Short mmCIF file of C-alpha atoms in Angstrom, two decimals:
data_model
loop_
_atom_site.label_atom_id
_atom_site.label_comp_id
_atom_site.label_asym_id
_atom_site.label_seq_id
_atom_site.Cartn_x
_atom_site.Cartn_y
_atom_site.Cartn_z
CA UNK Z 1 -25.19 7.72 -15.84
CA UNK Z 2 -22.13 6.34 -14.36
CA UNK Z 3 -22.22 5.02 -10.73
CA UNK Z 4 -19.93 6.57 -7.92
CA UNK Z 5 -18.65 4.50 -4.91
CA UNK Z 6 -17.84 6.03 -1.91
CA UNK Z 7 -15.98 3.89 0.65
CA UNK Z 8 -13.96 5.33 3.89
CA UNK Z 9 -10.13 4.29 4.15
CA UNK Z 10 -10.81 3.74 7.97
CA UNK Z 11 -12.36 0.27 6.90
CA UNK Z 12 -9.59 -2.24 5.91
CA UNK Z 13 -10.00 -3.63 2.52
CA UNK Z 14 -10.81 -3.11 -1.01
CA UNK Z 15 -11.40 1.25 -1.72
CA UNK Z 16 -12.59 1.03 -5.38
CA UNK Z 17 -15.19 -1.24 -7.03
CA UNK Z 18 -14.39 -4.64 -8.39
CA UNK Z 19 -15.86 -2.86 -11.80
CA UNK Z 20 -12.74 -0.57 -12.33
CA UNK Z 21 -10.88 -1.17 -15.39
CA UNK Z 22 -7.22 -0.60 -14.13
CA UNK Z 23 -7.44 1.08 -11.05
CA UNK Z 24 -6.89 -0.76 -7.76
CA UNK Z 25 -6.67 0.58 -3.92
CA UNK Z 26 -7.05 -1.03 -0.39
CA UNK Z 27 -7.03 0.01 3.03
CA UNK Z 28 -4.45 -2.61 5.03
CA UNK Z 29 -3.76 -2.54 8.69
CA UNK Z 30 -0.30 -4.41 9.88
CA UNK Z 31 -0.21 -5.03 13.48
CA UNK Z 32 3.79 -4.95 14.72
CA UNK Z 33 5.94 -7.30 12.95
CA UNK Z 34 3.29 -8.17 10.57
CA UNK Z 35 4.38 -7.95 6.96
CA UNK Z 36 3.20 -8.05 2.96
CA UNK Z 37 5.55 -10.22 1.69
CA UNK Z 38 7.91 -9.88 -1.07
CA UNK Z 39 5.53 -9.27 -4.67
CA UNK Z 40 5.45 -6.87 -7.56
CA UNK Z 41 2.56 -5.21 -9.44
CA UNK Z 42 3.46 -6.61 -12.64
CA UNK Z 43 2.61 -4.05 -15.09
CA UNK Z 44 1.23 -1.59 -12.97
CA UNK Z 45 2.75 1.38 -10.97
CA UNK Z 46 1.65 1.86 -7.11
CA UNK Z 47 1.78 4.30 -4.35
CA UNK Z 48 1.12 3.35 -0.88
CA UNK Z 49 -0.05 6.53 1.43
CA UNK Z 50 1.01 5.67 5.32
CA UNK Z 51 -2.51 6.92 7.14
CA UNK Z 52 -1.13 5.66 10.64
CA UNK Z 53 1.94 4.32 12.37
CA UNK Z 54 5.01 3.63 10.73
CA UNK Z 55 6.08 1.01 8.04
CA UNK Z 56 9.35 -0.35 6.32
CA UNK Z 57 9.03 -0.33 2.52
CA UNK Z 58 11.89 -2.55 1.10
CA UNK Z 59 12.93 -2.56 -2.53
CA UNK Z 60 14.66 -5.71 -4.05
CA UNK Z 61 16.40 -4.47 -6.53
CA UNK Z 62 18.17 -1.39 -4.77
CA UNK Z 63 18.70 -3.47 -1.49
CA UNK Z 64 17.41 -0.99 0.88
CA UNK Z 65 14.92 0.28 3.17
CA UNK Z 66 12.11 3.44 3.18
CA UNK Z 67 10.87 4.24 6.19
CA UNK Z 68 7.60 5.92 6.01
CA UNK Z 69 5.62 7.56 8.91
CA UNK Z 70 1.93 8.75 8.96
CA UNK Z 71 1.40 11.51 6.13
CA UNK Z 72 4.24 10.16 4.05
CA UNK Z 73 3.73 8.54 0.48
CA UNK Z 74 5.83 6.73 -2.19
CA UNK Z 75 5.88 5.76 -5.51
CA UNK Z 76 6.71 2.43 -6.58
CA UNK Z 77 7.47 1.62 -10.56
CA UNK Z 78 5.88 -1.25 -12.24
CA UNK Z 79 7.54 -4.19 -11.89
CA UNK Z 80 9.46 -3.41 -9.09
CA UNK Z 81 9.53 -5.96 -6.38
CA UNK Z 82 9.13 -4.88 -3.05
CA UNK Z 83 7.36 -5.80 0.39
CA UNK Z 84 6.07 -3.67 3.49
CA UNK Z 85 7.13 -4.44 6.96
CA UNK Z 86 5.58 -3.06 9.70
CA UNK Z 87 9.05 -3.10 12.74
CA UNK Z 88 7.23 -0.50 15.11
CA UNK Z 89 5.50 -1.90 18.83
CA UNK Z 90 2.24 0.34 17.29
CA UNK Z 91 -0.56 -1.02 14.29
CA UNK Z 92 0.12 0.51 11.15
CA UNK Z 93 -2.27 1.76 8.28
CA UNK Z 94 -2.03 2.28 5.05
CA UNK Z 95 -3.55 2.34 1.51
CA UNK Z 96 -2.28 1.60 -1.53
CA UNK Z 97 -3.45 2.63 -4.99
CA UNK Z 98 -2.24 0.94 -8.22
CA UNK Z 99 -3.12 1.37 -12.17
#
């Protein structure tokens, strides 16, 4: 029988067990002014869902910024360079999933 793992998005860190083959997910909290710098997920697609606060998603190839507030999600194609920035005065909390 397959093992099932349960985790809460309320706690920062890994949401999916290391044994997962392709699917990865984390709960991330950013303080005001903090960012996750430029990166790409190589051959994996990514979904970002904002739980609390607001972040700015900046896409390098399009030189544009997308504002995301609580309850909003965005799909990022495989290989797309991007960064996530908290420009607000409050802590932001989001979950990402890559596959």
